Amino acid sequence: MTHPTSLPQAAQAFRRFFGELRETYLERETLFTQIELALLCREHVLVVGPPGTAKSAIASAVLGRIVDEKTGGPSLFAKQIAESTVQTDLIGPVDFKVLTETGRTEYITDDGMLGAVHAFLDEVFDGRDMLLRSILNVLHERELKHGRRVTSGRIECAIMTSNRYLSEVLARSPELLLAFADRLSFIAFVPKSFARRASRAAMLHRFMHGARPDLRVSLTLQQLDLLQEAVEKVKVSSQVLEGVELLADGLERSLSAQVAKLPDYVPTKYFSQRSVVKALWALKAAVVRDQIYQHPDRQLEATIEDLEALRWFFLLGGPSSADAEALLKVAVDPRERAQLEIVRLEQRTFDETLAKVRNELVSGVEREATALAAGEDLSAAEALARSFQPGLASITAQRLLVKLVPGPRHQDNRSPLLGAARGLVTAVEQRLARGMTSQQGDPAAAGGVNAPEGRGGLQLLTSFKDALELCRSVPELRSQFNPLCESSARLLEQMLEMIALSAEGVEFEDGLKIEGLVALADNLEEEISQVSALSGLLAEGAPAAMERLRVADMAVRRRVVSSLRRRAAAAFQAPRPAGKRDPFETLSTDSRRLTQLEKSLQVLDPSQPGLKQELLQPLGLAYAKQVLSTTPFERIEQYARAAQMVAENLRQEGLSPDAVIAACRDIIEQRLVEHARMLSREVASPPPAPNAVVNGDAYTFYRNSFSVRAPDGELAALLGLDNQLSFAQPQTAASFLSDGVRQAVAQAELVFAHTRIKYLRSWLTQLLTVLLPELEAPKGKAEAERTFERLVRSRFPLLALKEGELVRLRGVLGTLGAMQGELGESAKKLSLQLRGIDEDFGRFSKRVLEMRTTL
């Protein structure tokens, strides 16, 4: 075999191939037409009809004789479907080597229908529904998905046959028939009988003489490839595309109306977006088929007349209207009659719908012209020529882009739109030529259409962008795209300079607040971004200018951010009026304002961070000094909580507290030393009166005078505060607080401890003086109980045991005893005195308790 060198040779082979088939299989013209279209556009065919109508013979005769020039044989997968057929029978067996070695399930698809160019599936509706759905998915997608693996196939065209009527399939599974109607491009019905006597006579004559089909003409895959490539080249105008849409919509409405009249009727075609796309390929195949059979010199471009061929796509293929009438007269089987009625009904509906579509397409020029309203765009372009308005220019450019891309269906309606587009582009070019003019001298500059444009304005940038997009997208305007890019680049450079100057001018505006700076930064960033977006369109038309704009963009962003930072610093350094606001509220407010500003500035130029830290540090220090120098406290732990709150608030506002707290060290130490001096005031410690020793007054005096006026644990609280503030201690120091502060607090607490211990010793001594004689010469149990009650009434046991005063004092003295020098030694001596009190009281209380139990 030799490969044809031209498309005409392939067309001749195709024509001879199917001509021989038509001579052999009589009254099957529609079926062969559908198969021809399916082969040309690489789609599939379903053939239904009663047994004995040569469906399988025709499928085999077609697909079995399309051979590969390289092998001399067909690339055909053939399978008769039965209820026992499984998926591997169709897609290929499992690769057991892969399964045993890796545990993964893979299929040898080369042995299935995906491995062949053509497939013949006989009695397709005898399979299970799930199998049939999987067949449809594989045929439609031309690939097998299993897990993460996707295997593409060679399959182009499959012919499926069934001895069932469509009504039987519908009764069995309506969803299955719907799936077939949506995924298959062609469905054909082959009637039981011949419509013409001559055909029946010819068949009997062949039978009498034992003649068998003698098919000698073959068609090669390579020849078919050439014809399929021609199908891909077929052009379809917008008007014909409109015809396809109108035909699909009209048929769907008309056939749906027939369903209301005939409840048993179901349209053969399911009208979806998928079916409309397939219809387009069927139309292109019909153009190539017409070139093969009727008009070899025609151009590969679809016309309105070619819409006639879509009847074989949208309808159930079958005998012609005349043949259907003849067959209905002799048909006995109700299923056969019903199928013929469907063929006749759909053919009549198609003819009526196609006639309406042709009429609509003829009047479509005027109808489309009215819808496009090109006059409005022409008027807008003329208005822009007189006085440029950015908003109007943008709206008009966007509107024209929608109308011109892909464009009107009728070419006559394109000219006025192009005239409006050219007028708009001319107006934009004139505006670009004026540069950055503020139009200050225009008498209408008080707010009319010629009002000053300032730095350029977002609307102005948008109008340029829309005009560039229009020129880039519309072929007729393409010649103006590059010059428009160059003009736009020059104006954009001026705009960027104006943006930078406007930011630098802010440094001379004393009244501008931080909120104003945030709004200005956001506005400038939006303008610069608009310029950048517009400059991106220049890459194609003016690449050198785009690079200049990129460099200018970066420089302008740096200039803008630097100017706004300087203005913000000046605003925060200016003296502020004293107010009654909470200091943290003031800091928090400033922090939020600076956070907003810093975010806006970082969007402009991420390379210049740190504005908030820079400006908020002095404010944070002022806040910390105010809180730490004015917060009242009676205990060091209260002051420690205030210091902790300051540090946490600073962190919350994004400030590092280290430097702030370090700068407040003198204030903190001054407050602590002052606190220690206040604590060191002398607390009167007179010995308790004799009656007060026993009746509880001594306890009351101790609690009111010492526990309130001379609190303990201050040194421990000071050490805790020192540890808490260690993050801010100087690098050369061992701790944050100085030794002098610790000495002052320790000295004050030592005085407290000495005063308390002195009072406790005096109290206990007098108590023992009163009660001890009673223990020396007890007179009986009643006397022992009296002594016990007097001891309890004194409340010394309550203070020492239940309230743990002696333990608390021991802890205070332990902390003080760790101090170096004379202060530590004094604390140790006091610890010995405290131990003496503890031991004396222990011995005495033990004797009292023993006496109560022994007497």
Short mmCIF file of N, CA, C and O in Angstrom, two decimals, residues 420-499:
data_model
loop_
_atom_site.label_atom_id
_atom_site.label_comp_id
_atom_site.label_asym_id
_atom_site.label_seq_id
_atom_site.Cartn_x
_atom_site.Cartn_y
_atom_site.Cartn_z
N ALA A 420 -16.23 53.39 15.84
CA ALA A 420 -16.29 53.94 17.20
C ALA A 420 -15.00 53.66 17.95
O ALA A 420 -14.49 54.52 18.68
N ALA A 421 -14.45 52.46 17.77
CA ALA A 421 -13.21 52.09 18.47
C ALA A 421 -12.05 52.96 18.01
O ALA A 421 -11.23 53.42 18.83
N ARG A 422 -11.96 53.20 16.72
CA ARG A 422 -10.87 54.05 16.21
C ARG A 422 -11.02 55.47 16.72
O ARG A 422 -10.03 56.14 17.05
N GLY A 423 -12.25 55.97 16.78
CA GLY A 423 -12.46 57.31 17.33
C GLY A 423 -12.06 57.39 18.78
O GLY A 423 -11.45 58.39 19.22
N LEU A 424 -12.36 56.37 19.56
CA LEU A 424 -11.97 56.36 20.97
C LEU A 424 -10.45 56.35 21.11
O LEU A 424 -9.88 57.08 21.92
N VAL A 425 -9.78 55.50 20.33
CA VAL A 425 -8.31 55.42 20.41
C VAL A 425 -7.69 56.76 20.03
O VAL A 425 -6.71 57.21 20.65
N THR A 426 -8.25 57.43 19.04
CA THR A 426 -7.74 58.75 18.65
C THR A 426 -7.88 59.74 19.80
O THR A 426 -6.97 60.53 20.08
N ALA A 427 -9.02 59.71 20.50
CA ALA A 427 -9.23 60.60 21.64
C ALA A 427 -8.22 60.31 22.74
O ALA A 427 -7.69 61.23 23.37
N VAL A 428 -7.94 59.04 22.98
CA VAL A 428 -6.96 58.67 24.00
C VAL A 428 -5.57 59.14 23.60
O VAL A 428 -4.79 59.66 24.41
N GLU A 429 -5.22 58.99 22.31
CA GLU A 429 -3.91 59.44 21.84
C GLU A 429 -3.77 60.95 22.02
O GLU A 429 -2.69 61.45 22.40
N GLN A 430 -4.83 61.69 21.75
CA GLN A 430 -4.78 63.15 21.93
C GLN A 430 -4.59 63.50 23.40
O GLN A 430 -3.85 64.43 23.74
N ARG A 431 -5.28 62.76 24.26
CA ARG A 431 -5.11 63.03 25.70
C ARG A 431 -3.70 62.70 26.16
O ARG A 431 -3.09 63.44 26.95
N LEU A 432 -3.13 61.63 25.67
CA LEU A 432 -1.77 61.26 26.03
C LEU A 432 -0.78 62.31 25.54
O LEU A 432 0.22 62.61 26.21
N ALA A 433 -1.05 62.89 24.40
CA ALA A 433 -0.14 63.90 23.85
C ALA A 433 -0.09 65.15 24.71
O ALA A 433 0.92 65.86 24.73
N ARG A 434 -1.17 65.45 25.44
CA ARG A 434 -1.18 66.64 26.30
C ARG A 434 -0.33 66.45 27.54
O ARG A 434 0.06 67.43 28.19
N GLY A 435 -0.03 65.23 27.92
CA GLY A 435 0.80 64.98 29.08
C GLY A 435 0.07 65.30 30.37
O GLY A 435 -1.16 65.30 30.45
N MET A 436 0.84 65.63 31.43
CA MET A 436 0.26 65.89 32.75
C MET A 436 -0.20 67.33 32.84
O MET A 436 0.38 68.16 33.55
N THR A 437 -1.26 67.67 32.13
CA THR A 437 -1.81 69.03 32.18
C THR A 437 -2.92 69.07 33.21
O THR A 437 -3.79 68.20 33.26
N SER A 438 -2.88 70.08 34.06
CA SER A 438 -3.93 70.22 35.08
C SER A 438 -5.12 71.00 34.59
O SER A 438 -6.13 71.11 35.27
N GLN A 439 -5.00 71.62 33.40
CA GLN A 439 -6.10 72.36 32.80
C GLN A 439 -6.57 73.51 33.70
O GLN A 439 -7.74 73.84 33.77
N GLN A 440 -5.60 74.09 34.43
CA GLN A 440 -5.98 75.15 35.38
C GLN A 440 -6.57 76.36 34.67
O GLN A 440 -7.40 77.06 35.22
N GLY A 441 -6.13 76.62 33.45
CA GLY A 441 -6.63 77.80 32.78
C GLY A 441 -7.99 77.64 32.14
O GLY A 441 -8.54 78.59 31.60
N ASP A 442 -8.52 76.44 32.18
CA ASP A 442 -9.82 76.20 31.54
C ASP A 442 -10.92 76.84 32.37
O ASP A 442 -11.02 76.61 33.57
N PRO A 443 -11.77 77.65 31.78
CA PRO A 443 -12.83 78.28 32.54
C PRO A 443 -13.81 77.28 33.11
O PRO A 443 -14.53 77.59 34.04
N ALA A 444 -13.83 76.07 32.58
CA ALA A 444 -14.76 75.05 33.10
C ALA A 444 -14.13 74.21 34.20
O ALA A 444 -14.68 73.21 34.61
N ALA A 445 -12.93 74.62 34.69
CA ALA A 445 -12.21 73.79 35.64
C ALA A 445 -12.80 73.82 37.03
O ALA A 445 -12.24 73.26 37.95
N ALA A 446 -13.94 74.42 37.20
CA ALA A 446 -14.53 74.50 38.54
C ALA A 446 -15.29 73.25 38.92
O ALA A 446 -15.93 73.20 39.93
N GLY A 447 -15.24 72.24 38.15
CA GLY A 447 -15.93 71.02 38.52
C GLY A 447 -16.60 70.33 37.36
O GLY A 447 -17.27 69.32 37.55
N GLY A 448 -16.48 70.88 36.16
CA GLY A 448 -17.10 70.26 35.00
C GLY A 448 -16.26 69.12 34.47
O GLY A 448 -15.39 68.58 35.14
N VAL A 449 -16.53 68.74 33.23
CA VAL A 449 -15.84 67.60 32.65
C VAL A 449 -14.36 67.87 32.46
O VAL A 449 -13.57 66.96 32.30
N ASN A 450 -13.97 69.15 32.44
CA ASN A 450 -12.56 69.49 32.27
C ASN A 450 -11.89 69.82 33.59
O ASN A 450 -10.89 70.53 33.63
N ALA A 451 -12.45 69.37 34.69
CA ALA A 451 -11.86 69.65 36.01
C ALA A 451 -10.45 69.10 36.06
O ALA A 451 -10.11 68.14 35.37
N PRO A 452 -9.57 69.69 36.89
CA PRO A 452 -8.17 69.24 36.96
C PRO A 452 -8.08 67.76 37.29
O PRO A 452 -8.84 67.23 38.10
N GLU A 453 -7.11 67.08 36.67
CA GLU A 453 -6.94 65.65 36.89
C GLU A 453 -5.90 65.36 37.96
O GLU A 453 -5.64 64.21 38.27
N GLY A 454 -5.29 66.39 38.56
CA GLY A 454 -4.34 66.18 39.65
C GLY A 454 -3.14 65.39 39.19
O GLY A 454 -2.58 65.62 38.14
N ARG A 455 -2.75 64.40 40.03
CA ARG A 455 -1.59 63.59 39.70
C ARG A 455 -1.84 62.67 38.53
O ARG A 455 -0.94 62.03 38.02
N GLY A 456 -3.05 62.53 38.12
CA GLY A 456 -3.37 61.63 37.01
C GLY A 456 -4.72 61.00 37.25
O GLY A 456 -5.60 61.01 36.40
N GLY A 457 -4.95 60.51 38.47
CA GLY A 457 -6.25 59.96 38.81
C GLY A 457 -6.41 58.53 38.37
O GLY A 457 -5.94 58.13 37.31
N LEU A 458 -7.10 57.77 39.21
CA LEU A 458 -7.30 56.36 38.91
C LEU A 458 -8.17 56.18 37.67
O LEU A 458 -7.96 55.25 36.88
N GLN A 459 -9.17 57.03 37.52
CA GLN A 459 -10.03 56.91 36.34
C GLN A 459 -9.26 57.12 35.05
O GLN A 459 -9.48 56.44 34.05
N LEU A 460 -8.33 58.09 35.07
CA LEU A 460 -7.54 58.35 33.88
C LEU A 460 -6.67 57.15 33.54
O LEU A 460 -6.59 56.73 32.38
N LEU A 461 -6.03 56.55 34.57
CA LEU A 461 -5.20 55.37 34.34
C LEU A 461 -6.04 54.21 33.80
O LEU A 461 -5.63 53.49 32.89
N THR A 462 -7.22 54.07 34.38
CA THR A 462 -8.09 52.98 33.93
C THR A 462 -8.51 53.17 32.48
O THR A 462 -8.60 52.20 31.71
N SER A 463 -8.76 54.41 32.10
CA SER A 463 -9.15 54.66 30.71
C SER A 463 -8.03 54.29 29.74
O SER A 463 -8.28 53.72 28.67
N PHE A 464 -6.78 54.61 30.10
CA PHE A 464 -5.65 54.23 29.25
C PHE A 464 -5.53 52.71 29.17
O PHE A 464 -5.28 52.13 28.11
N LYS A 465 -5.67 52.05 30.32
CA LYS A 465 -5.56 50.59 30.36
C LYS A 465 -6.62 49.95 29.47
O LYS A 465 -6.33 49.02 28.70
N ASP A 466 -7.85 50.42 29.57
CA ASP A 466 -8.93 49.85 28.76
C ASP A 466 -8.70 50.10 27.28
O ASP A 466 -9.00 49.23 26.44
N ALA A 467 -8.16 51.27 26.93
CA ALA A 467 -7.89 51.56 25.52
C ALA A 467 -6.77 50.65 24.99
O ALA A 467 -6.84 50.15 23.85
N LEU A 468 -5.73 50.42 25.80
CA LEU A 468 -4.65 49.52 25.38
C LEU A 468 -5.17 48.10 25.19
O LEU A 468 -4.81 47.41 24.22
N GLU A 469 -6.00 47.64 26.11
CA GLU A 469 -6.55 46.29 26.01
C GLU A 469 -7.40 46.16 24.76
O GLU A 469 -7.39 45.12 24.09
N LEU A 470 -8.12 47.21 24.42
CA LEU A 470 -8.95 47.20 23.20
C LEU A 470 -8.07 47.06 21.96
O LEU A 470 -8.34 46.25 21.08
N CYS A 471 -7.00 47.85 21.90
CA CYS A 471 -6.10 47.80 20.73
C CYS A 471 -5.40 46.44 20.65
O CYS A 471 -5.19 45.90 19.55
N ARG A 472 -5.02 45.89 21.78
CA ARG A 472 -4.30 44.61 21.78
C ARG A 472 -5.21 43.45 21.35
O ARG A 472 -4.75 42.50 20.71
N SER A 473 -6.50 43.53 21.66
CA SER A 473 -7.40 42.40 21.44
C SER A 473 -8.10 42.43 20.10
O SER A 473 -8.54 41.39 19.62
N VAL A 474 -8.25 43.61 19.50
CA VAL A 474 -8.99 43.72 18.24
C VAL A 474 -7.98 43.75 17.09
O VAL A 474 -7.14 44.67 17.02
N PRO A 475 -8.01 42.79 16.17
CA PRO A 475 -6.99 42.72 15.11
C PRO A 475 -6.89 43.99 14.27
O PRO A 475 -5.79 44.43 13.91
N GLU A 476 -8.02 44.62 13.98
CA GLU A 476 -8.00 45.82 13.13
C GLU A 476 -7.33 47.00 13.81
O GLU A 476 -6.91 47.95 13.14
N LEU A 477 -7.24 47.00 15.13
CA LEU A 477 -6.61 48.11 15.86
C LEU A 477 -5.18 47.79 16.27
O LEU A 477 -4.53 48.61 16.93
N ARG A 478 -4.72 46.62 15.90
CA ARG A 478 -3.42 46.16 16.37
C ARG A 478 -2.29 47.10 15.96
O ARG A 478 -1.33 47.29 16.69
N SER A 479 -2.40 47.72 14.78
CA SER A 479 -1.33 48.60 14.30
C SER A 479 -1.17 49.83 15.19
O SER A 479 -0.10 50.46 15.19
N GLN A 480 -2.20 50.19 15.95
CA GLN A 480 -2.12 51.36 16.83
C GLN A 480 -1.64 51.00 18.23
O GLN A 480 -1.45 51.89 19.06
N PHE A 481 -1.45 49.71 18.48
CA PHE A 481 -1.11 49.27 19.84
C PHE A 481 0.28 49.75 20.26
O PHE A 481 0.45 50.33 21.33
N ASN A 482 1.30 49.52 19.43
CA ASN A 482 2.66 49.90 19.80
C ASN A 482 2.82 51.41 20.00
O ASN A 482 3.39 51.84 21.01
N PRO A 483 2.35 52.27 19.07
CA PRO A 483 2.45 53.71 19.31
C PRO A 483 1.70 54.14 20.58
O PRO A 483 2.18 55.02 21.32
N LEU A 484 0.56 53.52 20.84
CA LEU A 484 -0.19 53.86 22.04
C LEU A 484 0.58 53.44 23.29
O LEU A 484 0.55 54.14 24.32
N CYS A 485 1.29 52.34 23.21
CA CYS A 485 2.13 51.90 24.34
C CYS A 485 3.22 52.92 24.63
O CYS A 485 3.49 53.27 25.79
N GLU A 486 3.89 53.40 23.58
CA GLU A 486 4.96 54.37 23.78
C GLU A 486 4.42 55.66 24.39
O GLU A 486 5.02 56.23 25.31
N SER A 487 3.29 56.15 23.89
CA SER A 487 2.70 57.37 24.43
C SER A 487 2.28 57.17 25.87
O SER A 487 2.47 58.06 26.73
N SER A 488 1.72 56.02 26.17
CA SER A 488 1.30 55.73 27.54
C SER A 488 2.49 55.69 28.47
O SER A 488 2.43 56.18 29.61
N ALA A 489 3.59 55.10 28.02
CA ALA A 489 4.79 55.02 28.86
C ALA A 489 5.30 56.41 29.24
O ALA A 489 5.69 56.65 30.39
N ARG A 490 5.32 57.31 28.27
CA ARG A 490 5.80 58.67 28.57
C ARG A 490 4.92 59.34 29.61
O ARG A 490 5.42 60.01 30.54
N LEU A 491 3.62 59.18 29.49
CA LEU A 491 2.72 59.81 30.46
C LEU A 491 2.83 59.13 31.82
O LEU A 491 2.77 59.80 32.86
N LEU A 492 3.02 57.82 31.84
CA LEU A 492 3.15 57.12 33.11
C LEU A 492 4.39 57.57 33.88
O LEU A 492 4.37 57.66 35.11
N GLU A 493 5.47 57.83 33.16
CA GLU A 493 6.67 58.34 33.83
C GLU A 493 6.39 59.70 34.48
O GLU A 493 6.83 59.97 35.60
N GLN A 494 5.63 60.54 33.79
CA GLN A 494 5.25 61.83 34.38
C GLN A 494 4.36 61.62 35.60
O GLN A 494 4.51 62.31 36.62
N MET A 495 3.44 60.69 35.50
CA MET A 495 2.55 60.42 36.63
C MET A 495 3.33 59.96 37.86
O MET A 495 3.06 60.39 38.98
N LEU A 496 4.28 59.07 37.65
CA LEU A 496 5.08 58.59 38.78
C LEU A 496 5.83 59.73 39.43
O LEU A 496 5.92 59.82 40.67
N GLU A 497 6.39 60.63 38.64
CA GLU A 497 7.09 61.78 39.20
C GLU A 497 6.14 62.66 39.98
O GLU A 497 6.47 63.17 41.07
N MET A 498 4.94 62.87 39.46
CA MET A 498 3.95 63.69 40.17
C MET A 498 3.54 63.04 41.49
O MET A 498 3.34 63.73 42.50
N ILE A 499 3.44 61.73 41.51
CA ILE A 499 3.09 61.02 42.74
C ILE A 499 4.18 61.25 43.79
O ILE A 499 3.91 61.52 44.96
#
